[in-house]
mmCIF file of C-alpha atoms in Angstrom:
data_model
loop_
_atom_site.group_PDB
_atom_site.id
_atom_site.type_symbol
_atom_site.label_atom_id
_atom_site.label_comp_id
_atom_site.label_asym_id
_atom_site.label_seq_id
_atom_site.Cartn_x
_atom_site.Cartn_y
_atom_site.Cartn_z
ATOM 1 C CA MET A 1 -11.368 28.147 8.104
ATOM 2 C CA ALA A 2 -14.882 29.241 9.192
ATOM 3 C CA ARG A 3 -17.156 26.535 10.568
ATOM 4 C CA PRO A 4 -19.521 26.439 7.559
ATOM 5 C CA LEU A 5 -16.518 25.907 5.294
ATOM 6 C CA ARG A 6 -15.249 23.077 7.491
ATOM 7 C CA LEU A 7 -18.704 21.515 7.396
ATOM 8 C CA LEU A 8 -18.789 21.984 3.651
ATOM 9 C CA ALA A 9 -15.458 20.238 3.169
ATOM 10 C CA ALA A 10 -16.589 17.273 5.255
ATOM 11 C CA ALA A 11 -19.907 17.048 3.425
ATOM 12 C CA LEU A 12 -18.303 17.171 0.009
ATOM 13 C CA SER A 13 -15.964 14.367 1.000
ATOM 14 C CA LEU A 14 -19.109 12.240 1.215
ATOM 15 C CA ALA A 15 -20.789 13.644 -1.875
ATOM 16 C CA SER A 16 -17.799 14.236 -4.158
ATOM 17 C CA GLY A 17 -18.403 13.815 -7.833
ATOM 18 C CA LEU A 18 -22.172 14.180 -7.622
ATOM 19 C CA LEU A 19 -24.357 16.494 -9.630
ATOM 20 C CA VAL A 20 -27.029 19.084 -8.977
ATOM 21 C CA ASP A 21 -30.090 19.172 -11.200
ATOM 22 C CA LYS A 22 -29.864 22.588 -12.863
ATOM 23 C CA ALA A 23 -33.539 22.607 -13.795
ATOM 24 C CA ALA A 24 -34.452 22.317 -10.129
ATOM 25 C CA PRO A 25 -31.501 23.766 -8.152
ATOM 26 C CA ARG A 26 -32.758 22.494 -4.808
ATOM 27 C CA THR A 27 -33.316 18.968 -6.124
ATOM 28 C CA LEU A 28 -30.537 16.459 -5.711
ATOM 29 C CA SER A 29 -29.644 13.974 -8.409
ATOM 30 C CA ALA A 30 -28.145 10.491 -8.106
ATOM 31 C CA PRO A 31 -26.765 8.846 -6.162
ATOM 32 C CA GLN A 32 -29.208 9.999 -3.532
ATOM 33 C CA SER A 33 -27.699 8.016 -0.668
ATOM 34 C CA ALA A 34 -24.392 9.895 -0.658
ATOM 35 C CA TRP A 35 -26.116 13.261 -0.845
ATOM 36 C CA GLN A 36 -28.390 12.217 2.010
ATOM 37 C CA ASP A 37 -25.361 11.194 4.070
ATOM 38 C CA ALA A 38 -23.749 14.570 3.404
ATOM 39 C CA LEU A 39 -26.811 16.587 4.339
ATOM 40 C CA GLU A 40 -27.491 14.470 7.411
ATOM 41 C CA MET A 41 -23.911 15.089 8.512
ATOM 42 C CA LEU A 42 -24.483 18.844 8.133
ATOM 43 C CA ALA A 43 -27.642 18.669 10.215
ATOM 44 C CA GLU A 44 -25.874 16.739 12.985
ATOM 45 C CA GLU A 45 -22.688 18.827 13.099
ATOM 46 C CA ALA A 46 -24.139 22.307 12.708
ATOM 47 C CA GLU A 47 -24.546 24.310 15.908
ATOM 48 C CA ASP A 48 -27.892 25.740 14.824
ATOM 49 C CA GLU A 49 -30.375 25.679 11.951
ATOM 50 C CA ALA A 50 -28.946 28.811 10.343
ATOM 51 C CA GLU A 51 -25.446 27.324 10.181
ATOM 52 C CA ALA A 52 -26.807 24.083 8.735
ATOM 53 C CA GLU A 53 -28.718 25.992 6.070
ATOM 54 C CA GLN A 54 -25.652 28.080 5.180
ATOM 55 C CA ALA A 55 -23.411 25.038 4.873
ATOM 56 C CA ALA A 56 -26.036 23.113 2.886
ATOM 57 C CA SER A 57 -26.405 26.036 0.510
ATOM 58 C CA MET A 58 -22.620 26.085 0.044
ATOM 59 C CA VAL A 59 -22.664 22.341 -0.688
ATOM 60 C CA MET A 60 -25.199 22.910 -3.444
ATOM 61 C CA SER A 61 -23.188 25.797 -4.851
ATOM 62 C CA PHE A 62 -19.727 24.210 -4.765
ATOM 63 C CA ALA A 63 -20.827 20.732 -5.832
ATOM 64 C CA ALA A 64 -22.675 22.027 -8.880
ATOM 65 C CA ARG A 65 -20.747 21.444 -12.087
ATOM 66 C CA ASP A 66 -21.372 21.072 -15.775
ATOM 67 C CA ASP A 67 -23.157 17.794 -16.332
ATOM 68 C CA LEU A 68 -20.448 16.441 -18.609
ATOM 69 C CA ASN A 69 -20.125 12.839 -19.597
ATOM 70 C CA GLY A 70 -16.793 11.280 -20.516
ATOM 71 C CA PHE A 71 -17.185 12.023 -24.211
ATOM 72 C CA GLU A 72 -17.937 15.683 -23.554
ATOM 73 C CA ARG A 73 -15.039 15.974 -21.128
ATOM 74 C CA ALA A 74 -12.743 14.504 -23.776
ATOM 75 C CA LYS A 75 -13.931 17.105 -26.264
ATOM 76 C CA ALA A 76 -13.140 19.839 -23.748
ATOM 77 C CA ALA A 77 -9.649 18.400 -23.232
ATOM 78 C CA ASN A 78 -9.019 18.183 -26.975
ATOM 79 C CA THR A 79 -10.014 21.796 -27.589
ATOM 80 C CA CYS A 80 -8.340 23.381 -24.549
ATOM 81 C CA SER A 81 -5.838 26.039 -25.588
ATOM 82 C CA MET A 82 -4.535 26.889 -22.121
ATOM 83 C CA LYS A 83 -0.764 27.410 -22.359
ATOM 84 C CA TYR A 84 -0.056 26.816 -18.665
ATOM 85 C CA LYS A 85 1.012 23.273 -17.822
ATOM 86 C CA ALA A 86 1.774 22.031 -14.331
ATOM 87 C CA MET A 87 4.792 20.051 -15.520
ATOM 88 C CA ALA A 88 6.451 23.269 -16.717
ATOM 89 C CA HIS A 89 7.431 23.800 -13.051
ATOM 90 C CA ALA A 90 9.638 20.720 -13.062
ATOM 91 C CA LYS A 91 13.382 21.261 -13.154
ATOM 92 C CA ASN A 92 14.015 17.544 -13.647
ATOM 93 C CA ALA A 93 16.340 16.392 -16.407
ATOM 94 C CA VAL A 94 13.607 13.883 -17.263
ATOM 95 C CA LYS A 95 10.084 15.229 -17.584
ATOM 96 C CA TYR A 96 7.326 12.675 -17.293
ATOM 97 C CA ASP A 97 4.970 14.396 -19.701
ATOM 98 C CA THR A 98 4.498 11.849 -22.464
ATOM 99 C CA PRO A 99 1.481 9.547 -22.766
ATOM 100 C CA MET A 100 1.662 6.118 -21.171
ATOM 101 C CA VAL A 101 -0.194 3.949 -23.664
ATOM 102 C CA MET A 102 -1.667 0.588 -22.651
ATOM 103 C CA VAL A 103 -3.218 -1.437 -25.477
ATOM 104 C CA ASN A 104 -5.646 -4.319 -25.778
ATOM 105 C CA ARG A 105 -6.398 -4.842 -29.456
ATOM 106 C CA SER A 106 -9.038 -7.482 -28.832
ATOM 107 C CA LEU A 107 -10.976 -4.757 -26.993
ATOM 108 C CA HIS A 108 -10.124 -2.174 -29.703
ATOM 109 C CA THR A 109 -8.886 0.043 -26.898
ATOM 110 C CA ALA A 110 -5.936 2.170 -25.858
ATOM 111 C CA TYR A 111 -5.880 3.185 -22.218
ATOM 112 C CA LEU A 112 -3.986 6.421 -21.514
ATOM 113 C CA LEU A 113 -2.670 5.615 -18.073
ATOM 114 C CA GLN A 114 -2.750 8.185 -15.273
ATOM 115 C CA GLY A 115 -0.667 7.315 -12.215
ATOM 116 C CA LYS A 116 -2.479 7.382 -8.854
ATOM 117 C CA SER A 117 -5.848 7.157 -10.631
ATOM 118 C CA ALA A 118 -6.664 3.455 -10.218
ATOM 119 C CA SER A 119 -4.226 2.684 -13.028
ATOM 120 C CA SER A 120 -3.181 -0.692 -11.588
ATOM 121 C CA THR A 121 -6.788 -1.830 -11.324
ATOM 122 C CA ILE A 122 -7.675 -0.640 -14.827
ATOM 123 C CA ARG A 123 -4.528 -2.057 -16.418
ATOM 124 C CA GLU A 124 -5.019 -5.467 -14.826
ATOM 125 C CA THR A 125 -8.729 -5.526 -15.620
ATOM 126 C CA MET A 126 -8.049 -4.803 -19.297
ATOM 127 C CA ARG A 127 -5.035 -7.130 -19.428
ATOM 128 C CA ALA A 128 -3.425 -4.353 -21.413
ATOM 129 C CA LEU A 129 0.136 -4.338 -22.720
ATOM 130 C CA GLN A 130 2.353 -1.294 -22.910
ATOM 131 C CA GLY A 131 2.358 0.299 -26.323
ATOM 132 C CA VAL A 132 3.535 3.440 -28.097
ATOM 133 C CA GLN A 133 1.722 6.408 -29.577
ATOM 134 C CA ASP A 134 1.541 4.809 -33.018
ATOM 135 C CA ASP A 135 -0.642 2.137 -31.426
ATOM 136 C CA LEU A 136 -3.333 4.769 -30.879
ATOM 137 C CA LYS A 137 -4.478 4.618 -34.498
ATOM 138 C CA ASP A 138 -7.917 3.112 -35.047
ATOM 139 C CA LEU A 139 -8.402 2.388 -31.332
ATOM 140 C CA PHE A 140 -10.839 3.860 -28.820
ATOM 141 C CA ARG A 141 -8.688 6.113 -26.632
ATOM 142 C CA PHE A 142 -9.727 6.723 -23.042
ATOM 143 C CA SER A 143 -8.330 7.938 -19.738
ATOM 144 C CA ILE A 144 -9.564 7.998 -16.153
ATOM 145 C CA VAL A 145 -8.558 11.075 -14.156
ATOM 146 C CA ARG A 146 -8.650 11.958 -10.474
ATOM 147 C CA ASP A 147 -9.207 15.152 -8.526
ATOM 148 C CA PRO A 148 -5.709 16.740 -8.550
ATOM 149 C CA LEU A 149 -5.759 17.661 -4.860
ATOM 150 C CA ASP A 150 -6.690 14.139 -3.803
ATOM 151 C CA ARG A 151 -4.151 12.771 -6.280
ATOM 152 C CA THR A 152 -1.393 15.029 -4.907
ATOM 153 C CA ILE A 153 -1.992 13.598 -1.441
ATOM 154 C CA SER A 154 -1.768 10.065 -2.816
ATOM 155 C CA THR A 155 1.400 11.014 -4.711
ATOM 156 C CA PHE A 156 2.892 12.389 -1.501
ATOM 157 C CA TRP A 157 2.629 8.960 0.090
ATOM 158 C CA GLU A 158 3.885 7.180 -3.049
ATOM 159 C CA GLU A 159 6.958 9.287 -3.868
ATOM 160 C CA GLY A 160 6.783 12.781 -2.390
ATOM 161 C CA ARG A 161 7.378 11.829 1.243
ATOM 162 C CA ASN A 162 10.869 10.616 0.398
ATOM 163 C CA CYS A 163 11.667 13.974 -1.148
ATOM 164 C CA VAL A 164 10.928 15.761 2.131
ATOM 165 C CA GLY A 165 12.630 13.292 4.464
ATOM 166 C CA LEU A 166 9.635 11.213 5.555
ATOM 167 C CA ASP A 167 11.017 7.850 4.524
ATOM 168 C CA GLU A 168 10.576 4.504 6.290
ATOM 169 C CA SER A 169 9.273 6.278 9.389
ATOM 170 C CA ALA A 170 6.011 6.754 7.460
ATOM 171 C CA PHE A 171 5.170 3.104 8.063
ATOM 172 C CA HIS A 172 5.185 3.651 11.811
ATOM 173 C CA LEU A 173 2.940 6.708 11.979
ATOM 174 C CA ASN A 174 0.032 6.632 14.397
ATOM 175 C CA LYS A 175 -3.127 8.333 13.162
ATOM 176 C CA ASP A 176 -4.179 9.048 16.755
ATOM 177 C CA ASP A 177 -0.892 10.722 17.714
ATOM 178 C CA ALA A 178 -1.194 14.517 17.544
ATOM 179 C CA ALA A 179 2.543 14.916 17.010
ATOM 180 C CA HIS A 180 2.444 12.507 14.078
ATOM 181 C CA GLN A 181 -0.513 14.357 12.615
ATOM 182 C CA ALA A 182 1.326 17.675 12.858
ATOM 183 C CA THR A 183 4.442 16.164 11.278
ATOM 184 C CA VAL A 184 2.527 14.829 8.274
ATOM 185 C CA LEU A 185 0.744 18.130 7.662
ATOM 186 C CA ARG A 186 4.052 20.007 7.914
ATOM 187 C CA LYS A 187 5.759 17.595 5.540
ATOM 188 C CA PHE A 188 2.934 17.811 3.027
ATOM 189 C CA GLU A 189 3.113 21.610 3.036
ATOM 190 C CA GLU A 190 6.869 21.296 2.503
ATOM 191 C CA TYR A 191 6.173 18.947 -0.412
ATOM 192 C CA VAL A 192 3.793 21.438 -2.036
ATOM 193 C CA GLN A 193 6.408 24.151 -1.631
ATOM 194 C CA LYS A 194 9.028 21.919 -3.261
ATOM 195 C CA LEU A 195 6.699 21.342 -6.203
ATOM 196 C CA GLU A 196 6.222 25.097 -6.527
ATOM 197 C CA GLU A 197 10.011 25.452 -6.627
ATOM 198 C CA GLY A 198 10.327 22.859 -9.383
ATOM 199 C CA LYS A 199 11.587 20.079 -7.115
ATOM 200 C CA CYS A 200 10.190 16.634 -6.244
ATOM 201 C CA TRP A 201 8.476 16.185 -9.610
ATOM 202 C CA GLY A 202 8.269 12.457 -10.262
ATOM 203 C CA PRO A 203 6.142 10.332 -12.600
ATOM 204 C CA HIS A 204 3.126 10.411 -10.282
ATOM 205 C CA ALA A 205 3.284 14.169 -9.721
ATOM 206 C CA THR A 206 2.927 14.830 -13.446
ATOM 207 C CA GLY A 207 -0.254 16.666 -14.368
ATOM 208 C CA GLN A 208 -2.906 14.466 -15.959
ATOM 209 C CA ARG A 209 -3.429 16.734 -18.946
ATOM 210 C CA ALA A 210 0.278 16.277 -19.764
ATOM 211 C CA ARG A 211 -0.251 12.514 -20.063
ATOM 212 C CA LEU A 212 -2.753 12.902 -22.899
ATOM 213 C CA PRO A 213 -1.488 12.716 -26.501
ATOM 214 C CA ASP A 214 -1.391 15.653 -28.889
ATOM 215 C CA SER A 215 -5.061 16.239 -29.636
ATOM 216 C CA LYS A 216 -4.290 17.270 -33.225
ATOM 217 C CA GLU A 217 -2.861 13.831 -33.964
ATOM 218 C CA PHE A 218 -4.598 11.534 -31.498
ATOM 219 C CA PRO A 219 -7.579 13.211 -29.803
ATOM 220 C CA VAL A 220 -8.770 11.364 -26.745
ATOM 221 C CA ASP A 221 -12.257 9.842 -27.065
ATOM 222 C CA PHE A 222 -13.312 9.577 -23.433
ATOM 223 C CA VAL A 223 -12.122 11.118 -20.149
ATOM 224 C CA GLY A 224 -13.819 9.613 -17.110
ATOM 225 C CA LEU A 225 -13.699 10.549 -13.450
ATOM 226 C CA LEU A 226 -12.250 8.189 -10.868
ATOM 227 C CA SER A 227 -14.846 9.412 -8.370
ATOM 228 C CA ASN A 228 -17.520 8.044 -10.712
ATOM 229 C CA LEU A 229 -15.587 5.052 -12.034
ATOM 230 C CA LYS A 230 -18.375 2.460 -12.101
ATOM 231 C CA GLN A 231 -20.651 4.669 -14.163
ATOM 232 C CA GLU A 232 -17.808 5.730 -16.466
ATOM 233 C CA TRP A 233 -16.817 2.089 -16.943
ATOM 234 C CA ARG A 234 -20.385 1.201 -17.943
ATOM 235 C CA ALA A 235 -20.411 4.025 -20.494
ATOM 236 C CA ILE A 236 -17.209 2.690 -22.074
ATOM 237 C CA ALA A 237 -18.615 -0.853 -22.067
ATOM 238 C CA GLU A 238 -21.769 0.276 -23.877
ATOM 239 C CA HIS A 239 -19.746 2.201 -26.456
ATOM 240 C CA GLN A 240 -17.383 -0.680 -27.175
ATOM 241 C CA ALA A 241 -20.232 -3.167 -27.423
ATOM 242 C CA SER A 242 -22.194 -1.044 -29.896
ATOM 243 C CA THR A 243 -19.161 0.082 -31.918
ATOM 244 C CA PHE A 244 -16.928 -3.008 -31.966
ATOM 245 C CA ASN A 245 -19.232 -5.742 -30.652
ATOM 246 C CA VAL A 246 -16.827 -6.582 -27.841
ATOM 247 C CA ILE A 247 -17.564 -7.749 -24.314
ATOM 248 C CA TRP A 248 -16.009 -5.235 -21.944
ATOM 249 C CA PRO A 249 -14.434 -6.692 -18.769
ATOM 250 C CA GLU A 250 -16.018 -5.941 -15.420
ATOM 251 C CA LEU A 251 -14.132 -4.105 -12.705
ATOM 252 C CA PRO A 252 -12.996 -6.259 -9.782
ATOM 253 C CA ALA A 253 -14.797 -6.042 -6.465
ATOM 254 C CA LYS A 254 -11.602 -4.771 -4.820
ATOM 255 C CA LYS A 255 -8.790 -2.526 -6.001
ATOM 256 C CA PHE A 256 -5.512 -4.159 -6.999
ATOM 257 C CA ARG A 257 -3.596 -1.695 -4.814
ATOM 258 C CA VAL A 258 -4.911 -0.356 -1.529
ATOM 259 C CA GLY A 259 -3.220 2.354 0.534
ATOM 260 C CA MET A 260 -2.725 2.292 4.279
ATOM 261 C CA ASP A 261 -5.812 3.360 6.217
ATOM 262 C CA ALA A 262 -3.664 5.203 8.768
ATOM 263 C CA TRP A 263 -2.193 7.349 6.021
ATOM 264 C CA HIS A 264 -5.637 8.376 4.813
ATOM 265 C CA GLU A 265 -6.658 9.289 8.339
ATOM 266 C CA LEU A 266 -3.484 11.326 8.802
ATOM 267 C CA LEU A 267 -3.739 13.211 5.520
ATOM 268 C CA ASN A 268 -6.782 13.893 3.392
ATOM 269 C CA PRO A 269 -8.300 17.075 1.891
ATOM 270 C CA ARG A 270 -10.303 17.735 5.043
ATOM 271 C CA LYS A 271 -7.102 17.959 7.103
ATOM 272 C CA LEU A 272 -5.486 20.655 4.962
ATOM 273 C CA SER A 273 -5.545 24.372 5.565
ATOM 274 C CA SER A 274 -7.243 26.357 2.823
ATOM 275 C CA ASP A 275 -3.887 27.930 1.955
ATOM 276 C CA VAL A 276 -2.054 24.639 1.369
ATOM 277 C CA ALA A 277 -5.000 23.082 -0.475
ATOM 278 C CA ASN A 278 -5.373 26.117 -2.704
ATOM 279 C CA ARG A 279 -1.665 26.151 -3.564
ATOM 280 C CA ALA A 280 -1.815 22.502 -4.593
ATOM 281 C CA CYS A 281 -4.917 23.109 -6.697
ATOM 282 C CA ARG A 282 -3.358 26.071 -8.453
ATOM 283 C CA LEU A 283 -0.329 23.992 -9.407
ATOM 284 C CA TYR A 284 -2.666 21.725 -11.354
ATOM 285 C CA ARG A 285 -5.038 24.386 -12.617
ATOM 286 C CA ASP A 286 -4.690 23.177 -16.222
ATOM 287 C CA ASP A 287 -6.104 19.815 -15.104
ATOM 288 C CA TYR A 288 -9.056 21.525 -13.431
ATOM 289 C CA CYS A 289 -9.641 23.854 -16.370
ATOM 290 C CA CYS A 290 -8.936 21.675 -19.406
ATOM 291 C CA LEU A 291 -10.457 18.479 -18.025
ATOM 292 C CA LYS A 292 -13.436 20.355 -16.527
ATOM 293 C CA LEU A 293 -12.897 18.864 -13.076
ATOM 294 C CA PRO A 294 -14.985 20.024 -10.101
ATOM 295 C CA LEU A 295 -12.982 22.334 -7.856
ATOM 296 C CA PRO A 296 -12.638 21.246 -4.193
ATOM 297 C CA PRO A 297 -14.298 23.621 -1.712
ATOM 298 C CA GLN A 298 -10.952 24.612 -0.163
ATOM 299 C CA CYS A 299 -9.655 25.864 -3.506
ATOM 300 C CA GLN A 300 -10.300 29.115 -5.314
ATOM 301 C CA MET A 301 -9.848 29.796 -8.996
ATOM 302 C CA ASP A 302 -11.491 32.892 -10.383
ATOM 303 C CA SER A 303 -10.966 31.877 -14.001
ATOM 304 C CA CYS A 304 -8.987 29.654 -16.312
ATOM 305 C CA ALA A 305 -7.047 32.546 -17.784
ATOM 306 C CA GLU A 306 -3.302 32.021 -18.217
#
């Protein structure tokens, strides 16, 4: 990967999920601190002013996305007619492509759970009970989704590593050991290949679009981004208060489940080659297209055609 692209990837890891003001393309919009961190990193890491300017320009270009809120993203998901579905790759006897419905009737809410997308935190915060699709009637239906590439990495540690022979040894990996780093990257590429071949598809590998109900029967009302969870949570709280006069619970200060820091250091989007990252993104292209998710800088997708 060329240096400006490597700088771009690192910068976007700091500024992921942020927006660019379309009316003033060179003006950054909230939260300013993360953008400032990203641009300061570019200035420090670039070898010269020209390289810094090129990488900064790429940040602005790649980070720009439609300024969709959760209600608008839900509308896009409900009207998406893309036939491709990531889960179609799976050769499993059991396909995990049905909605996981969590209900709290006192909150007038049905949470459409997405594994590896802060689901434990959200479920516990809502004190929701597992329900069925019929429970979706007359309730506010929402889901929180995660960047598919980032989610695939998290899924690798949760269930995928076992499929490629990285079992209990994963708990003894050293993030500073070059051999361990190489092993993890090799195993993750093997995992992506297995997914492409229809293998290793478990409940967490399921595409997020597949976990939404049939939009003709139960259209989803709100699709929020994990990268912007606090703001999305406030939007839901305001809606529920004005519509149902309920007090929406606050998110906890800490997540209910926290991964191992060493694992994150060993494997994150910045560590991946553009080829491996792009292959993972293309597997979940219906999530990117139908849920209108920002595309990571390592990934390329010319269109959302079948």
